[in-house]
JSON list of C-alpha atoms in Angstrom, two decimals:
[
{"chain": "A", "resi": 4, "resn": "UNK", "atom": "CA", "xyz": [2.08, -3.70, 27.37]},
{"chain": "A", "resi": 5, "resn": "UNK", "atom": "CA", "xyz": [3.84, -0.27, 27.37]},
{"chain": "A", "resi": 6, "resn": "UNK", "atom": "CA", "xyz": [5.46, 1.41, 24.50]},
{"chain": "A", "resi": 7, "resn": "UNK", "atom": "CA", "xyz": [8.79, 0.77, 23.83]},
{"chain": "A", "resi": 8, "resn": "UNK", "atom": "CA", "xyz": [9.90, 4.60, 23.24]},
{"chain": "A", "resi": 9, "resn": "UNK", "atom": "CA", "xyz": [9.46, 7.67, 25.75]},
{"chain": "A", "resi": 10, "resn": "UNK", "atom": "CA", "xyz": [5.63, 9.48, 25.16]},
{"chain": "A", "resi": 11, "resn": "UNK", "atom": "CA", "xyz": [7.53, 12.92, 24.59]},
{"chain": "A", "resi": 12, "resn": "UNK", "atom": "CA", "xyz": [8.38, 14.58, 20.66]},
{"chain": "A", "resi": 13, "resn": "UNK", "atom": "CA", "xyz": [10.92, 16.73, 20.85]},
{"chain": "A", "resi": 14, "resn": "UNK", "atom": "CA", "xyz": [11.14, 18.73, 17.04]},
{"chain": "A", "resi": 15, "resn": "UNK", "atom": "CA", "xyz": [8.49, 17.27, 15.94]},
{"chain": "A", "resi": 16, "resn": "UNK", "atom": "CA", "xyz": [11.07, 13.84, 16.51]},
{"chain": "A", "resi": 17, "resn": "UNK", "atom": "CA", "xyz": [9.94, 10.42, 18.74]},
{"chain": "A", "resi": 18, "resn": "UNK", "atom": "CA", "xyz": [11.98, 10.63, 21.71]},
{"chain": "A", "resi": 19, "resn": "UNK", "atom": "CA", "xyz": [14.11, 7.26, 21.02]},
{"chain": "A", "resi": 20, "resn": "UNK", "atom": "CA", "xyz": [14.84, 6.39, 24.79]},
{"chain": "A", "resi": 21, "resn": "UNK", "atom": "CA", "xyz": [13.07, 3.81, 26.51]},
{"chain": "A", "resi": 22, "resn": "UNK", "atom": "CA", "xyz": [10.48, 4.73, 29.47]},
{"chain": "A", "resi": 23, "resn": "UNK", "atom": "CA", "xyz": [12.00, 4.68, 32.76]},
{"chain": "A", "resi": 24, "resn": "UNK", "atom": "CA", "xyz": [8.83, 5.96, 34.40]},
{"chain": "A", "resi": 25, "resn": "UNK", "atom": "CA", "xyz": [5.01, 5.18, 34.06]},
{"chain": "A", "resi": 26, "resn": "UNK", "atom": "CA", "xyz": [2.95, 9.11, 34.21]},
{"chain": "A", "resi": 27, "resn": "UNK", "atom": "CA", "xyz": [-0.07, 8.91, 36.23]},
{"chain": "A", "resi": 28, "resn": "UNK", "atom": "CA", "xyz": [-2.65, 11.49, 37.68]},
{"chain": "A", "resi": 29, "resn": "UNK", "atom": "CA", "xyz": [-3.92, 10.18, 41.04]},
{"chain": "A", "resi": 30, "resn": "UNK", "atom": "CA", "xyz": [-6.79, 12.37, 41.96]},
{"chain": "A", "resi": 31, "resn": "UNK", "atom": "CA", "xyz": [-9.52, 10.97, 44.78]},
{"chain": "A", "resi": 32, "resn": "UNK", "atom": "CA", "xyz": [-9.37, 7.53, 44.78]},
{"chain": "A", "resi": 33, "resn": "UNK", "atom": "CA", "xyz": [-8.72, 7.01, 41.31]},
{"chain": "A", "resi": 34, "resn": "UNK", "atom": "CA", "xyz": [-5.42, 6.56, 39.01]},
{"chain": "A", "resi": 35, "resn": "UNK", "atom": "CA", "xyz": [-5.41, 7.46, 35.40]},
{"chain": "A", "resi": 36, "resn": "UNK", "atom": "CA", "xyz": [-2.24, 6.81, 33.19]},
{"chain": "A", "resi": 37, "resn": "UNK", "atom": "CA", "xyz": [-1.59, 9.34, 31.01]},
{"chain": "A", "resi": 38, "resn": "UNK", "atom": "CA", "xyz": [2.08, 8.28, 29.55]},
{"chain": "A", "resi": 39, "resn": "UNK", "atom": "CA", "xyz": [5.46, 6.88, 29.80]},
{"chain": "A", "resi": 40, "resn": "UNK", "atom": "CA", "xyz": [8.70, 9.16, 30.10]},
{"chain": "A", "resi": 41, "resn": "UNK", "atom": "CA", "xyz": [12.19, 8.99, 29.89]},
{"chain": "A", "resi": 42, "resn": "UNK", "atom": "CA", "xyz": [14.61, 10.61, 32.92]},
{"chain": "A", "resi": 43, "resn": "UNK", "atom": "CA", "xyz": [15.79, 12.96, 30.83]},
{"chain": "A", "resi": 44, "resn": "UNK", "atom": "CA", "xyz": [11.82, 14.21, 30.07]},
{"chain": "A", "resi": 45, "resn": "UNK", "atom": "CA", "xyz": [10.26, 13.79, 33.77]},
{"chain": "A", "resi": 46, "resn": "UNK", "atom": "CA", "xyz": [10.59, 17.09, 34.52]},
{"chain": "A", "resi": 47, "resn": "UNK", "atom": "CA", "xyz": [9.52, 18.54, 31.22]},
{"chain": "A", "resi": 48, "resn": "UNK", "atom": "CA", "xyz": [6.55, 16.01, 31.38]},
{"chain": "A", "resi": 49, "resn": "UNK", "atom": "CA", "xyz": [5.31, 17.13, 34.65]},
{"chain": "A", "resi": 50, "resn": "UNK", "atom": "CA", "xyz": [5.51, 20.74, 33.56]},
{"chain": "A", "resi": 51, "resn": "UNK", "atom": "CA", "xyz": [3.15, 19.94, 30.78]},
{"chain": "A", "resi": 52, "resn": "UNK", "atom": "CA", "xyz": [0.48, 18.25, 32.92]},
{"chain": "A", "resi": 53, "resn": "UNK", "atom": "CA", "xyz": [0.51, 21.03, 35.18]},
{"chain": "A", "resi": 54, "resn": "UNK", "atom": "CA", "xyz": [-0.02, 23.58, 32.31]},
{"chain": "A", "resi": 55, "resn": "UNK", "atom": "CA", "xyz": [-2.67, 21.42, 31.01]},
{"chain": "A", "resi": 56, "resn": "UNK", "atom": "CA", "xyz": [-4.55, 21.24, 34.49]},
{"chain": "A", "resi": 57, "resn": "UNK", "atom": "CA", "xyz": [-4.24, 24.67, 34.63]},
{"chain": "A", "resi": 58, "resn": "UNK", "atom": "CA", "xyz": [-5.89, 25.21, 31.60]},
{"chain": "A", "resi": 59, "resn": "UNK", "atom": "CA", "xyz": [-8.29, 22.66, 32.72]},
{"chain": "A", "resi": 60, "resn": "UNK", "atom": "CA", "xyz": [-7.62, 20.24, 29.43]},
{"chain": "A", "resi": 61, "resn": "UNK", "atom": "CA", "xyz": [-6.16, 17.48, 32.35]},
{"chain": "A", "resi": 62, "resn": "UNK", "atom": "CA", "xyz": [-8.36, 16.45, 35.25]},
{"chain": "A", "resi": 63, "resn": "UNK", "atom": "CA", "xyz": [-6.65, 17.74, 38.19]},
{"chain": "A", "resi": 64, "resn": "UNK", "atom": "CA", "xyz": [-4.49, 15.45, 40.89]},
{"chain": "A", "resi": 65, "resn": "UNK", "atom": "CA", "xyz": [-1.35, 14.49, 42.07]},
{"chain": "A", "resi": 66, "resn": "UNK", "atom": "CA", "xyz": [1.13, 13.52, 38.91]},
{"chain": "A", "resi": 67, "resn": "UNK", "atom": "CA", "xyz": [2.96, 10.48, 39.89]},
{"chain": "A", "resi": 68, "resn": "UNK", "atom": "CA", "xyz": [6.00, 8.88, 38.46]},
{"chain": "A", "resi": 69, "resn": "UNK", "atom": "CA", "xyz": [5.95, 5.14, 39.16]},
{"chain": "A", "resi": 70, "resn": "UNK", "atom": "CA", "xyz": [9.72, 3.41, 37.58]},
{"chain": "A", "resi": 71, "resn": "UNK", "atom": "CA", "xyz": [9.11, 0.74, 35.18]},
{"chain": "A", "resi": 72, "resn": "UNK", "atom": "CA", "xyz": [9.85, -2.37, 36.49]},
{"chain": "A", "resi": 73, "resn": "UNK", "atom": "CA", "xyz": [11.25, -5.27, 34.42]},
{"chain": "A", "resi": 74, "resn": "UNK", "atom": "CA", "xyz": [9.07, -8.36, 34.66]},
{"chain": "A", "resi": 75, "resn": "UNK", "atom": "CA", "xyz": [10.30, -12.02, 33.71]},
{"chain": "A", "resi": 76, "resn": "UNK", "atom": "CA", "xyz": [8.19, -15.08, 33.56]},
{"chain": "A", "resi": 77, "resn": "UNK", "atom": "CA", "xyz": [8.86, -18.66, 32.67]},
{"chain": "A", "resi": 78, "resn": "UNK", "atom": "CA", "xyz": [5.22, -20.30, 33.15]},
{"chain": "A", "resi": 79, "resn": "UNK", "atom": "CA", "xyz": [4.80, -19.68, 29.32]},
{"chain": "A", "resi": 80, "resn": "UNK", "atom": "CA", "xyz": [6.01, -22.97, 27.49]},
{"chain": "A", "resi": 81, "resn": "UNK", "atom": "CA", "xyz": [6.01, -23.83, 23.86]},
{"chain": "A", "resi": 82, "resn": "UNK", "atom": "CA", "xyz": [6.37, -27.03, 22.33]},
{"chain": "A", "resi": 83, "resn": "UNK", "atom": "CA", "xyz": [6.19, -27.76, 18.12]},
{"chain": "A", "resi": 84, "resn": "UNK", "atom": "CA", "xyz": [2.54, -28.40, 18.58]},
{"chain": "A", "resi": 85, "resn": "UNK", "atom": "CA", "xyz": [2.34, -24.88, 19.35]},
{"chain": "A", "resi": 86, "resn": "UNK", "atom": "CA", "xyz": [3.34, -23.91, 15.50]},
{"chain": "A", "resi": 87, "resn": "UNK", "atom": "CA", "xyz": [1.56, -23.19, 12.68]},
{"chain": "A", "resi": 88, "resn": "UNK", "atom": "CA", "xyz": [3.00, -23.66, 9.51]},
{"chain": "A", "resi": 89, "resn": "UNK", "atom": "CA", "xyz": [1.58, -21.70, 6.22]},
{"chain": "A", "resi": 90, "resn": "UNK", "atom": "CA", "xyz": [2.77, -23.37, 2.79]},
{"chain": "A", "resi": 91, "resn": "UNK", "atom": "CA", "xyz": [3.06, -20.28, 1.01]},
{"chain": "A", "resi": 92, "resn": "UNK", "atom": "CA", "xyz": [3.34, -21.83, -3.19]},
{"chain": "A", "resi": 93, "resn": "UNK", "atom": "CA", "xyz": [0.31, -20.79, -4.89]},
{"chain": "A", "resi": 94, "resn": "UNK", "atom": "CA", "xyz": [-1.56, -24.29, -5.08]},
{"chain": "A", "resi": 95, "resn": "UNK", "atom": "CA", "xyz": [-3.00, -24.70, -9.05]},
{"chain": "A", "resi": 96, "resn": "UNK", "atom": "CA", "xyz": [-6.33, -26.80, -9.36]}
]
């Protein structure tokens, strides 16, 4: 599951647009994901890292922007067996 809003705070203010791309740092032969960014914030994103490699607060590599890709499935069925129902009146003994 990714988050549903971009990783960046602009303000002090959630960015309220959706991720477009998945922030990774490939370095040897490992990937690490650090985030999720917007279009509008790639470029302000991949500033960051760098600054923070510089500084040596981000392990050092390649930053890679991988698109999120919509995924739909329909091997997940329910039927009313599936359900759970909660009576919810306080019962009195």
């Amino acid at each position: 599951m990714l988050p549903d809003k971009c990783s960046v705070m602009e303000e002090g203010k959630q960015c309220v647009n959706p991720p477009e791309f998945i922030v990774s740092i490939v370095a040897d032969e490992d990937e690490y994901m650090v985030g999720v960014t917007c279009n509008k914030h790639k470029e302000i994103v991949s500033g960051k890292i760098g600054i923070l490699q510089n500084e040596g607060k981000m392990r050092e590599g390649k930053i890679l922007f991988s698109p999120v890709k919509a995924v739909g499935t329909d091997c997940i069925h329910g039927d009313s067996s599936d359900f759970v129902q909660i009576d919810m009146k306080s019962s009195k003994n």
